[in-house]
PDB file of C-alpha atoms in Angstrom:
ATOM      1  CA  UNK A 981     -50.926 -81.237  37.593  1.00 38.00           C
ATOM      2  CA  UNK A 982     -54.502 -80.745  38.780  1.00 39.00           C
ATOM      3  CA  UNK A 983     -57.245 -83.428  37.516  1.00 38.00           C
ATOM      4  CA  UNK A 984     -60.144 -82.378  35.539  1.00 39.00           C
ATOM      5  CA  UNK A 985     -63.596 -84.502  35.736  1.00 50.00           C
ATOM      6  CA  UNK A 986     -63.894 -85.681  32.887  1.00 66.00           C
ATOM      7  CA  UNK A 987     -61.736 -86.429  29.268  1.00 85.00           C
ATOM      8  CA  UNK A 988     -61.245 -83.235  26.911  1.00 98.00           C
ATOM      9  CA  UNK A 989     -59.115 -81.347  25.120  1.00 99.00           C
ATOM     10  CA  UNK A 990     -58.357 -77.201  23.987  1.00 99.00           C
ATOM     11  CA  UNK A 991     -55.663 -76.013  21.138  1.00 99.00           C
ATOM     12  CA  UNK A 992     -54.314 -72.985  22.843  1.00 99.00           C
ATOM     13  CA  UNK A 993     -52.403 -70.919  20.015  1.00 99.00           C
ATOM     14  CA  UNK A 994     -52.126 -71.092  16.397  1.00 98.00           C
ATOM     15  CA  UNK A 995     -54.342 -70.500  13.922  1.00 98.00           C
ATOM     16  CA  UNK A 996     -53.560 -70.292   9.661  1.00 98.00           C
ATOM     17  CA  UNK A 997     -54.946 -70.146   6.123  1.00 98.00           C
ATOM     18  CA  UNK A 998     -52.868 -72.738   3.664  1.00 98.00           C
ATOM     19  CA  UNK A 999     -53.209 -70.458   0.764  1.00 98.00           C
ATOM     20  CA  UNK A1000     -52.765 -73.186  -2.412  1.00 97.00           C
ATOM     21  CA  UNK A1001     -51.245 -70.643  -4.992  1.00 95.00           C
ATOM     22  CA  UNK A1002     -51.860 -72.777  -7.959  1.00 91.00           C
ATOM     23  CA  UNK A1003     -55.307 -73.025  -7.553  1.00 93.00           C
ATOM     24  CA  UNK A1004     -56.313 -70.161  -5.914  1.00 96.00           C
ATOM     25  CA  UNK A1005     -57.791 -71.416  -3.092  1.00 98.00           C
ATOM     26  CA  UNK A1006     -57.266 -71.356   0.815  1.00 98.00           C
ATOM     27  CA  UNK A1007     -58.012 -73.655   4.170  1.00 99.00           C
ATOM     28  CA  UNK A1008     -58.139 -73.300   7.713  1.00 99.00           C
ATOM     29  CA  UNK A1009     -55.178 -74.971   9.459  1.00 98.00           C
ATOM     30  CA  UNK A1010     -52.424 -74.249  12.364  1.00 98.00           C
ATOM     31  CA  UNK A1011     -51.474 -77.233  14.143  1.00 98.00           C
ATOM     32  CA  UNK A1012     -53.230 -76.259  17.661  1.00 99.00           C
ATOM     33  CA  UNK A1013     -56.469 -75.535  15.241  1.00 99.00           C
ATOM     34  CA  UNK A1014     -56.170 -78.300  13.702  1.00 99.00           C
ATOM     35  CA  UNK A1015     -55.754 -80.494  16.302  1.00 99.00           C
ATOM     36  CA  UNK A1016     -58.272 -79.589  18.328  1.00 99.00           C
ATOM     37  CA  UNK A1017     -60.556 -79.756  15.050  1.00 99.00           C
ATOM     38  CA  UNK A1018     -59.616 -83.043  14.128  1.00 99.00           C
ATOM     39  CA  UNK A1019     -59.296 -84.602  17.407  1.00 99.00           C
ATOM     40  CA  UNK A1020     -63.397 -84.383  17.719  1.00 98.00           C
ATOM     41  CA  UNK A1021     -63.846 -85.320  14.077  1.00 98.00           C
ATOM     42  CA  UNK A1022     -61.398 -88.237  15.560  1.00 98.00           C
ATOM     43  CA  UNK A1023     -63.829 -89.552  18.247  1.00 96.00           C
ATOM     44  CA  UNK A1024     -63.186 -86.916  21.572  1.00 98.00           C
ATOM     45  CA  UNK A1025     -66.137 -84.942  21.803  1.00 96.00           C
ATOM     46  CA  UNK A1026     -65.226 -82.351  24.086  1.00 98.00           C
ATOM     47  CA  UNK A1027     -62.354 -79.990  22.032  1.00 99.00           C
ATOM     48  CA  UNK A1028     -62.192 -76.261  22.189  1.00 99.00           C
ATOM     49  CA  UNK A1029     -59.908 -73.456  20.794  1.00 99.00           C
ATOM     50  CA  UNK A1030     -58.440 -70.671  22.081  1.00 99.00           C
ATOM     51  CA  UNK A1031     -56.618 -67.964  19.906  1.00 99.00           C
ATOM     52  CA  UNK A1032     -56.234 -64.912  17.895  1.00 99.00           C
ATOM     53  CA  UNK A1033     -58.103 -63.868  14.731  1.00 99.00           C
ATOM     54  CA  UNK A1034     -57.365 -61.076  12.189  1.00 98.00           C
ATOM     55  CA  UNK A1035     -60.244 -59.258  11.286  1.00 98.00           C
ATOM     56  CA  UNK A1036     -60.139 -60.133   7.684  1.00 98.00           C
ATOM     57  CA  UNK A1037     -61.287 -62.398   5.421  1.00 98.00           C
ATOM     58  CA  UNK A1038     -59.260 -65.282   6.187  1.00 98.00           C
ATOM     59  CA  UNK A1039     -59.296 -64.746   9.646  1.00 99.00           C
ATOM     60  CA  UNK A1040     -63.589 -64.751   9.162  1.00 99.00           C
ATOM     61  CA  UNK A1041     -63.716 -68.111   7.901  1.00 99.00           C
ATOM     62  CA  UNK A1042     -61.391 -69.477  10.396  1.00 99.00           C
ATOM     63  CA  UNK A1043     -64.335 -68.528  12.609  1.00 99.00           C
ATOM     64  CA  UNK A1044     -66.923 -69.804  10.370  1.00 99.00           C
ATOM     65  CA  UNK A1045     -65.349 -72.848   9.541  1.00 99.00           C
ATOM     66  CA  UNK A1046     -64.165 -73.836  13.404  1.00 98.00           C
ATOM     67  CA  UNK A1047     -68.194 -73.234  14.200  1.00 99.00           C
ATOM     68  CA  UNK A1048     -69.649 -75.497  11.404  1.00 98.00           C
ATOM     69  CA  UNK A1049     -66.679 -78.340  12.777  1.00 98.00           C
ATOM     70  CA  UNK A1050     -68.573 -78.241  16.413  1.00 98.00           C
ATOM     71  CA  UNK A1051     -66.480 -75.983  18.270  1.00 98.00           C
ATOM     72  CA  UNK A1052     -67.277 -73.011  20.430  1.00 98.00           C
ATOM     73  CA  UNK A1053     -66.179 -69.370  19.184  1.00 98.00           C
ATOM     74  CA  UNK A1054     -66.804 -68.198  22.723  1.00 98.00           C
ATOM     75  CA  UNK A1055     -62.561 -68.183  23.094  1.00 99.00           C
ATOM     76  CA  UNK A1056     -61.638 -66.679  19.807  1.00 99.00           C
ATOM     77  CA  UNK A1057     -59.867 -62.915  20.317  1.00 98.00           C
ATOM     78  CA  UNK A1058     -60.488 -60.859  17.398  1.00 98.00           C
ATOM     79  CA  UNK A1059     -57.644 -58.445  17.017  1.00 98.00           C
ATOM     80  CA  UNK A1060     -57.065 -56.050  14.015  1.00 98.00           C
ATOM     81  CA  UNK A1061     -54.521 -57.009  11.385  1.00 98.00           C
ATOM     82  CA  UNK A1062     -54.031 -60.144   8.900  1.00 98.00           C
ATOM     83  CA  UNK A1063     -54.961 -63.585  10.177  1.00 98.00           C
ATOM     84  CA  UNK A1064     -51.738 -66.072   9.877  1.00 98.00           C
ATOM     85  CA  UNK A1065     -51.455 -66.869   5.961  1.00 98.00           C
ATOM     86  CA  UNK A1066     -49.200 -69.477   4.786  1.00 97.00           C
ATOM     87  CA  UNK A1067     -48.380 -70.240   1.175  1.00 96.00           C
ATOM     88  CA  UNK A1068     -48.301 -73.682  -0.475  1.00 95.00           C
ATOM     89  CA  UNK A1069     -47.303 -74.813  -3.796  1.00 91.00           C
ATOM     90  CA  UNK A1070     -47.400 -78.253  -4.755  1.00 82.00           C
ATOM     91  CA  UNK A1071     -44.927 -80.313  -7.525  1.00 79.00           C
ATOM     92  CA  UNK A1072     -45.263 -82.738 -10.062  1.00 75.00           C
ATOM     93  CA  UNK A1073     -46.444 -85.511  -8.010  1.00 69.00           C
ATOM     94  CA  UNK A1074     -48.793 -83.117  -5.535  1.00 66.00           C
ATOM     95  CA  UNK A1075     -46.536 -83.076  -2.850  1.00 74.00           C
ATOM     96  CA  UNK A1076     -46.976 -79.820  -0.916  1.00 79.00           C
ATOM     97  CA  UNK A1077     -43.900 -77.259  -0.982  1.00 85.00           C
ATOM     98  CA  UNK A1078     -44.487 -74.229   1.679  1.00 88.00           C
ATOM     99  CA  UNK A1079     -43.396 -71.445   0.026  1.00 93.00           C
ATOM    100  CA  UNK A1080     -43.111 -68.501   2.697  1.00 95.00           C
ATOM    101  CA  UNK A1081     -45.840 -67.584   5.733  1.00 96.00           C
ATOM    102  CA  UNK A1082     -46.850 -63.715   6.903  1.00 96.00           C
ATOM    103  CA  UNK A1083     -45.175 -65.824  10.207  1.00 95.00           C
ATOM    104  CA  UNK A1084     -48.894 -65.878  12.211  1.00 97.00           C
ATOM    105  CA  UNK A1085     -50.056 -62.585  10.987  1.00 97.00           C
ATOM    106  CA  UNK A1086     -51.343 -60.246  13.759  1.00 97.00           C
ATOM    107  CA  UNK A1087     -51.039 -62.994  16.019  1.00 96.00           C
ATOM    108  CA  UNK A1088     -47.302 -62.272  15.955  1.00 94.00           C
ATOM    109  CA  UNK A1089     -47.681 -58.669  17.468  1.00 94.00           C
ATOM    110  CA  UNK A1090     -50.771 -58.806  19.492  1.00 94.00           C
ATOM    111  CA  UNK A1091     -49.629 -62.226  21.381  1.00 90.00           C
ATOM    112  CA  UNK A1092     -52.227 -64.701  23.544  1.00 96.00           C
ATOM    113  CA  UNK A1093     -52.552 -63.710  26.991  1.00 96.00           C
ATOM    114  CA  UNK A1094     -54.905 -66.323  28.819  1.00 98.00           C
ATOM    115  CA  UNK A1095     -57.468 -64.854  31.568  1.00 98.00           C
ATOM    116  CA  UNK A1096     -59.301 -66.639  34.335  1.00 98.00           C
ATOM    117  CA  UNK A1097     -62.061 -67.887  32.135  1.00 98.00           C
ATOM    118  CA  UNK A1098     -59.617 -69.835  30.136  1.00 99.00           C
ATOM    119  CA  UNK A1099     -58.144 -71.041  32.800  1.00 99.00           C
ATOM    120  CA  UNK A1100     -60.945 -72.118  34.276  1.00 98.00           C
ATOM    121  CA  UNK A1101     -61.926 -74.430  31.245  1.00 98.00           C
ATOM    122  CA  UNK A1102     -57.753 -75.466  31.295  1.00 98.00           C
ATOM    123  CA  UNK A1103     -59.149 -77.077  34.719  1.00 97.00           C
ATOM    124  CA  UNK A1104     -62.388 -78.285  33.529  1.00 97.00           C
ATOM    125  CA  UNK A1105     -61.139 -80.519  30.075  1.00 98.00           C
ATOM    126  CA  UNK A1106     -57.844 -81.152  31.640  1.00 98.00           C
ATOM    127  CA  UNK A1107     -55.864 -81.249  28.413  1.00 99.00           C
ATOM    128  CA  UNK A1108     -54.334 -78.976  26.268  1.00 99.00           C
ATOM    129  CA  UNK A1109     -52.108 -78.941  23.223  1.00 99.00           C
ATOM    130  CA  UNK A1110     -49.859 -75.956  21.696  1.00 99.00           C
ATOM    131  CA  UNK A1111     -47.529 -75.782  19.568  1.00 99.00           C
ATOM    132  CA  UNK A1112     -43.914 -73.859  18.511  1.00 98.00           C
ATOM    133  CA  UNK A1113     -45.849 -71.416  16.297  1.00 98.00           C
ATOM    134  CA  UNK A1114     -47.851 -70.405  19.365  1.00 98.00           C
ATOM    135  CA  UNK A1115     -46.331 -67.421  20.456  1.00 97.00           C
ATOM    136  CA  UNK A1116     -47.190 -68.844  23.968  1.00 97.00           C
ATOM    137  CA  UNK A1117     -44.008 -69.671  25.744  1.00 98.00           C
ATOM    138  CA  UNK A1118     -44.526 -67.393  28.201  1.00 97.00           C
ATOM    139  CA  UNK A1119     -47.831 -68.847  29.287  1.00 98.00           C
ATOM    140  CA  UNK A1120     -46.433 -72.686  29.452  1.00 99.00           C
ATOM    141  CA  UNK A1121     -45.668 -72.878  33.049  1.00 98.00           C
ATOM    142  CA  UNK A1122     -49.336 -70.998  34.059  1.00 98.00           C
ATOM    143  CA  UNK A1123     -50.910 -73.692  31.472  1.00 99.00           C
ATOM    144  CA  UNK A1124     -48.867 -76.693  32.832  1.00 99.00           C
ATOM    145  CA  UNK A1125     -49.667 -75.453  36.456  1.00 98.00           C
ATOM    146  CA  UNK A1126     -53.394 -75.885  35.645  1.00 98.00           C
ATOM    147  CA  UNK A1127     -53.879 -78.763  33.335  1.00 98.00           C
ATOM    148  CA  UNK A1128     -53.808 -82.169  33.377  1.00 98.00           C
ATOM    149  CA  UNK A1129     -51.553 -83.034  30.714  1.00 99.00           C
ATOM    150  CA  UNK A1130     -49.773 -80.230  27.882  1.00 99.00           C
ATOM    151  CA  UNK A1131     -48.871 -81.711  24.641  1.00 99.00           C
ATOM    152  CA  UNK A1132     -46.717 -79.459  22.369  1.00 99.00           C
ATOM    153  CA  UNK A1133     -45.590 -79.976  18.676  1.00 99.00           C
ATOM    154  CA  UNK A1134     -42.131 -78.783  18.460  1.00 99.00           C
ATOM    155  CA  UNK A1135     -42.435 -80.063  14.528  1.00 98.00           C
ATOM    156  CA  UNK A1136     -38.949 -79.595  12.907  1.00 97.00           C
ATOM    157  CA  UNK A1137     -37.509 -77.138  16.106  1.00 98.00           C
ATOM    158  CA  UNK A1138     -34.733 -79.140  17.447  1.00 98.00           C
ATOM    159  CA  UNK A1139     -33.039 -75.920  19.127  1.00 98.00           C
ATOM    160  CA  UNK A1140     -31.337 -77.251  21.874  1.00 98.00           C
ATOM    161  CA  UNK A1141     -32.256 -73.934  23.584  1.00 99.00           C
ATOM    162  CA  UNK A1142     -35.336 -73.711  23.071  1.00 99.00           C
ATOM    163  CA  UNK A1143     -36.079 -77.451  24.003  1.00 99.00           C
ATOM    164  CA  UNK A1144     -34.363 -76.602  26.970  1.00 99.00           C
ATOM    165  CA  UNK A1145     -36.698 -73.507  27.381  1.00 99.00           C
ATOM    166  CA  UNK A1146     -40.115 -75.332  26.981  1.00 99.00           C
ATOM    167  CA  UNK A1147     -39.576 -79.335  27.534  1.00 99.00           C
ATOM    168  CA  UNK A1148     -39.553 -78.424  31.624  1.00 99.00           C
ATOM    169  CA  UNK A1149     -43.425 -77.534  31.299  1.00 99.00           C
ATOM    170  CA  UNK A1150     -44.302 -80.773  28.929  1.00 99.00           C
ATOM    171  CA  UNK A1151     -46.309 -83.862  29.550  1.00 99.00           C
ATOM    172  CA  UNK A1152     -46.078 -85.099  26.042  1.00 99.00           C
ATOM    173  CA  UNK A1153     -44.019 -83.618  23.053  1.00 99.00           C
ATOM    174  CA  UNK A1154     -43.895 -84.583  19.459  1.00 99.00           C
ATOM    175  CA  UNK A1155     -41.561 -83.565  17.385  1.00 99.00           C
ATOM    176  CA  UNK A1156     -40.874 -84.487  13.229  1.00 98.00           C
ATOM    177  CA  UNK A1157     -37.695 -86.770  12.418  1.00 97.00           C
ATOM    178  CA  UNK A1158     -37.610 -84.695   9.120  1.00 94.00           C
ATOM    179  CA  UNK A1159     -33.802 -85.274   7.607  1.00 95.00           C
ATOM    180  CA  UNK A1160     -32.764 -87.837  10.631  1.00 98.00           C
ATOM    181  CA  UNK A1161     -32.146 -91.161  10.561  1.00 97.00           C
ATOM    182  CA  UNK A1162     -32.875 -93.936  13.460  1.00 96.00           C
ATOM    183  CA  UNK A1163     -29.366 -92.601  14.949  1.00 98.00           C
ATOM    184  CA  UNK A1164     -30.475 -89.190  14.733  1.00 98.00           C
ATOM    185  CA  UNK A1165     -34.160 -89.664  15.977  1.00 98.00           C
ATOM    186  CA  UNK A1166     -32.520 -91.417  18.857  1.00 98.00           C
ATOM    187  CA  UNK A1167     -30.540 -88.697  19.987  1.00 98.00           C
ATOM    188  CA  UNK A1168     -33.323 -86.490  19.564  1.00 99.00           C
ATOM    189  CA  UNK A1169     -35.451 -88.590  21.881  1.00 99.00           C
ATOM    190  CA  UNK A1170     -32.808 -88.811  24.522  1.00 98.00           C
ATOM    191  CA  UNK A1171     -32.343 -85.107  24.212  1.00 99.00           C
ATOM    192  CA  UNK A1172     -36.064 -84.163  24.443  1.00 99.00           C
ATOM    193  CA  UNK A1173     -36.143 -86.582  27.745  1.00 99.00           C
ATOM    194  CA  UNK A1174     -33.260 -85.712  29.348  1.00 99.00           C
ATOM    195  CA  UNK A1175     -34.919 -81.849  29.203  1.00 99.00           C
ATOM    196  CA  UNK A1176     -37.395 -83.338  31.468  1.00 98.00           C
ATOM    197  CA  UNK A1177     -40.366 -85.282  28.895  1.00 99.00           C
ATOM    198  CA  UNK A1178     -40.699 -88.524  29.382  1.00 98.00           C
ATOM    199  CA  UNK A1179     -42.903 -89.257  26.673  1.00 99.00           C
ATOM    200  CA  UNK A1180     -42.016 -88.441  23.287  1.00 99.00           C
ATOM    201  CA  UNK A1181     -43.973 -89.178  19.578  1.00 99.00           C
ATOM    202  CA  UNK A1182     -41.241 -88.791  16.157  1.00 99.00           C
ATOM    203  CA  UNK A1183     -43.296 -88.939  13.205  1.00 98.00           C
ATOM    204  CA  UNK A1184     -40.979 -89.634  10.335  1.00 96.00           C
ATOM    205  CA  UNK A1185     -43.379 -89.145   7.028  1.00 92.00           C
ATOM    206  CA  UNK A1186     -43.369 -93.005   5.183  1.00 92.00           C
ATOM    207  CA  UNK A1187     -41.058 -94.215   8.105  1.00 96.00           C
ATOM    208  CA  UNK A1188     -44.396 -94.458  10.474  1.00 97.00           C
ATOM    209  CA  UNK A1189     -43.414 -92.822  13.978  1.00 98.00           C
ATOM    210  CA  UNK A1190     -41.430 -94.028  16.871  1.00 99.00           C
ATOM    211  CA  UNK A1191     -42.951 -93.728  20.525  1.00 99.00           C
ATOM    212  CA  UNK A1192     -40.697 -93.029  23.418  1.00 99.00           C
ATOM    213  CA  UNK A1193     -42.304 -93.683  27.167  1.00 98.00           C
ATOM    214  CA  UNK A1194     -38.417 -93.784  29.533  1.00 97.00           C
ATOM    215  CA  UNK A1195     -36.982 -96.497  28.113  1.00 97.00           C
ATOM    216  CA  UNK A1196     -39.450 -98.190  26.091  1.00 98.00           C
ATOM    217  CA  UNK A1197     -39.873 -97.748  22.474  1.00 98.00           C
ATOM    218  CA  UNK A1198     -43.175 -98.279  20.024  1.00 98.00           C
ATOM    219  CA  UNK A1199     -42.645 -98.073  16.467  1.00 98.00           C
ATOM    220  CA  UNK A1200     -45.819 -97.390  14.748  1.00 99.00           C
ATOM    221  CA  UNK A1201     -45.950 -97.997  11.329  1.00 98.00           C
ATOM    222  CA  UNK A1202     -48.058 -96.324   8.123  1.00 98.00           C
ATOM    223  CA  UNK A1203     -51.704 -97.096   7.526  1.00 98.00           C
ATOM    224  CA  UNK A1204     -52.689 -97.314   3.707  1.00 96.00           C
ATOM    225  CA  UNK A1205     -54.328 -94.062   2.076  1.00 95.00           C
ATOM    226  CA  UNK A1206     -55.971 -92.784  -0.847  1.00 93.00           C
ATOM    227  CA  UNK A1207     -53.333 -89.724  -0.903  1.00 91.00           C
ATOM    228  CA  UNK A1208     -55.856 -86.579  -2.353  1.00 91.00           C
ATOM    229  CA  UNK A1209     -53.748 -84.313   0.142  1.00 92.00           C
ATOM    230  CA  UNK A1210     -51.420 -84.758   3.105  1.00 92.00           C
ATOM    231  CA  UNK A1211     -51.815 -81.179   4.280  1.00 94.00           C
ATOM    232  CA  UNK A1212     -51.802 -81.753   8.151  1.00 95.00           C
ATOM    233  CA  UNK A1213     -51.602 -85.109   8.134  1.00 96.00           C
ATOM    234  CA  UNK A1214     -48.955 -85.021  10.837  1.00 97.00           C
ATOM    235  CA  UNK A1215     -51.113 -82.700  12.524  1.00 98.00           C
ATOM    236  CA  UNK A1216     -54.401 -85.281  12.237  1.00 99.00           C
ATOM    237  CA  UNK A1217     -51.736 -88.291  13.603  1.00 99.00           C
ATOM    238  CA  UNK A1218     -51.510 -86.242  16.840  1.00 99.00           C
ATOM    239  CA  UNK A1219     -54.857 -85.513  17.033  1.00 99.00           C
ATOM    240  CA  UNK A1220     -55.899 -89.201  16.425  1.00 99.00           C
ATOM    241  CA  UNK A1221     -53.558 -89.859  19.367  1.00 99.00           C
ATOM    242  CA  UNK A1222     -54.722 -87.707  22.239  1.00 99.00           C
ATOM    243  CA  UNK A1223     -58.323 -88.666  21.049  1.00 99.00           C
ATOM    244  CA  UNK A1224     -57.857 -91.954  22.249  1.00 98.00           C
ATOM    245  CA  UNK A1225     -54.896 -91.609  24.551  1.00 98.00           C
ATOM    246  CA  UNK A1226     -57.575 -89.094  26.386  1.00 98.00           C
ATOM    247  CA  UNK A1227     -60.098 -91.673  26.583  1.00 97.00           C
ATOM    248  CA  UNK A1228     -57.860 -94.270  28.523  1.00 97.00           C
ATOM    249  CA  UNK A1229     -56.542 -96.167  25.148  1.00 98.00           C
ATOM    250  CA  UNK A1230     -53.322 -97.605  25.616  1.00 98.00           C
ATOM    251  CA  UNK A1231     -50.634 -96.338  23.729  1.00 98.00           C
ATOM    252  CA  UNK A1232     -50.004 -99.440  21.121  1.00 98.00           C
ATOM    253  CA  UNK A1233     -53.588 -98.717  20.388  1.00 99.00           C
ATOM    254  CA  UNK A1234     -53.597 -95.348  20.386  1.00 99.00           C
ATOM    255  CA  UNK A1235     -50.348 -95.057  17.868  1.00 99.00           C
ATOM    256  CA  UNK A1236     -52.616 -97.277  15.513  1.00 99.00           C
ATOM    257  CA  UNK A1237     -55.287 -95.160  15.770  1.00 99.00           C
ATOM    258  CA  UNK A1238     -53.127 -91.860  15.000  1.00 99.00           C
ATOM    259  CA  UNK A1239     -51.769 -93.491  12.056  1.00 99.00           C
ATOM    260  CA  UNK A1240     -55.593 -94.342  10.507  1.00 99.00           C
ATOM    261  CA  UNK A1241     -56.355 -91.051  11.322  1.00 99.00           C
ATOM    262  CA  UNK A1242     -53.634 -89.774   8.839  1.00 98.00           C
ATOM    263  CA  UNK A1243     -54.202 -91.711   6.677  1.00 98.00           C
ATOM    264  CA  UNK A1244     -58.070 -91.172   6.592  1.00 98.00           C
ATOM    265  CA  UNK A1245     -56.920 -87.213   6.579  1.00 98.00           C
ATOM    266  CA  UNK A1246     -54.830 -87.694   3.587  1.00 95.00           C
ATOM    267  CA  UNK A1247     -58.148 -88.335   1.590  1.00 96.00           C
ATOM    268  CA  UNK A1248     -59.790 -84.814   2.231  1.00 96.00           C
ATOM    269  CA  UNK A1249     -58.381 -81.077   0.617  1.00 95.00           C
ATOM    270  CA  UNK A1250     -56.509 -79.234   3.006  1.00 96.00           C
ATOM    271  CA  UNK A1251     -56.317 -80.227   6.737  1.00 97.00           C
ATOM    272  CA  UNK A1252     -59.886 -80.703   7.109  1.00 98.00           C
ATOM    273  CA  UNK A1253     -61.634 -79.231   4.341  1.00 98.00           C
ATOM    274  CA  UNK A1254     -63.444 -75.981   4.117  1.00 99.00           C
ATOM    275  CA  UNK A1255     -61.957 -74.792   0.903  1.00 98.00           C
ATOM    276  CA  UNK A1256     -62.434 -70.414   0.502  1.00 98.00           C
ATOM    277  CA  UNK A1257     -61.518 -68.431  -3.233  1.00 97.00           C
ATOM    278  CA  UNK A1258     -58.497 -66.740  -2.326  1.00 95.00           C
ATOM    279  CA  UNK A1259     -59.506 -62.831  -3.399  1.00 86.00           C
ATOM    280  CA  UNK A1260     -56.149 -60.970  -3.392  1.00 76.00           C
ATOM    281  CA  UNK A1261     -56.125 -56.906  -2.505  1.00 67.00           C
TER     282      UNK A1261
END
């Protein structure tokens, strides 16, 4: 994969609002957003975003609220329809339950096509991340082609199809242990590499995560929090990650770092703030 001159990193893909129906209220999130949002706030300081936009409300403070973070709205595509909208309730103890998803709005239809431009800046910051709610498989090989290193969150998609489909084109993938247990997260691991990743991050919720480079294995565990939310914070783990992994950190260090990163994420509202008053049609 071609080199880049110097450490960066673009989300290519997905974009949400995490509409909280009990209070009324909405966020910005998506795990490429996200990450590429909280990976500055994380110490990189060259992140960028590229992806689709309704042209409605929530899809206007997307843009507002990825511009006050730092980032450039010079790749946004504005397309007409509803932005991605996903729907979160939470229980007794504030755990977050997602309750259904428009399934990335206009996004869905529309799809991301990548021109020369983005390409160009691919080459330039040398790293990108995406994720299974992209819509972007068909751009992965063009994107791998040009970058340095692709990342993808595959969160709970174990399809051994579809790992089959995108793991070729993969640098790094990360992937949520959800309902597995060590045997089970081992199998998944061997699974993801035998596709054709050798490195491999399995975030397991209070379990920590579990680092896969060949045959060696990390296990990284929890860092305390004040728990406010944990909207995203699997999303800020990978983020803390390939801030420092980016910048040359080792990955014992940079597994630490993720997992103060969640933990510092799990003390803000939504996956990095920016609350809106949900105002239904």
């Amino acid at each position: 994969m071609a080199a880049t001159s110097g450490p960066g990193l673009i989300g290519i893909g997905d974009n949400v609002v995490d509409l909280y129906r009990d209070r009324g209220i909405y966020f910005p999130g998506g795990n490429s957003l996200n990450v590429a949002v909280l990976a500055r706030r994380f110490g990189l300081s060259q992140t960028e975003y590229i992806g689709i936009i309704g042209n409605d409300a929530e899809g206007a403070h997307v843009w507002k609220s990825l511009v006050e973070e730092g980032l450039s709205d010079a790749w946004l595509r504005v397309a007409e329809g509803p932005n991605g909208k996903a729907q979160v309730d939470h229980d007794e103890s504030g755990e977050r339950i997602f309750v259904t998803s428009n399934l990335g709005g206009i996004r869905r239809k529309v799809m991301l096509r990548l021109d020369d431009d983005d390409f160009a800046l691919i080459e330039r910051l040398g790293h990108v991340h995406s994720s299974c709610f992209s819509y972007i498989e068909a751009e992965l090989p063009r994107i791998a082609a040009a970058a340095r290193q692709l990342s993808y969150d595959f969160s709970t998609n174990r399809d051994s199809e579809y790992l089959r489909e995108v793991c070729p084109h993969l640098d790094l993938a990360f992937l949520s242990g959800q309902g597995l247990d060590d045997d089970g997260i081992a199998a998944l691991i061997d699974e993801v590499q035998d596709c054709g990743v050798e490195r491999v991050c399995v975030t397991m919720g209070e379990r920590g995560a579990l680092w896969a480079e060949g045959r060696t294995r990390l296990r990284q565990p929890v860092s305390k929090a004040k728990v406010i939310d944990t909207m995203g914070a699997g999303d800020a783990f990978i983020a803390g990650f390939l801030s420092a992994s980016i910048q040359g950190v080792e990955p014992d260090r940079a597994l630490q770092h993720a997992a103060d990163c969640a933990a510092e994420s799990c003390g803000w509202e939504g996956a990095w703030g920016h609350p809106a008053l949900d105002k239904p049609d």
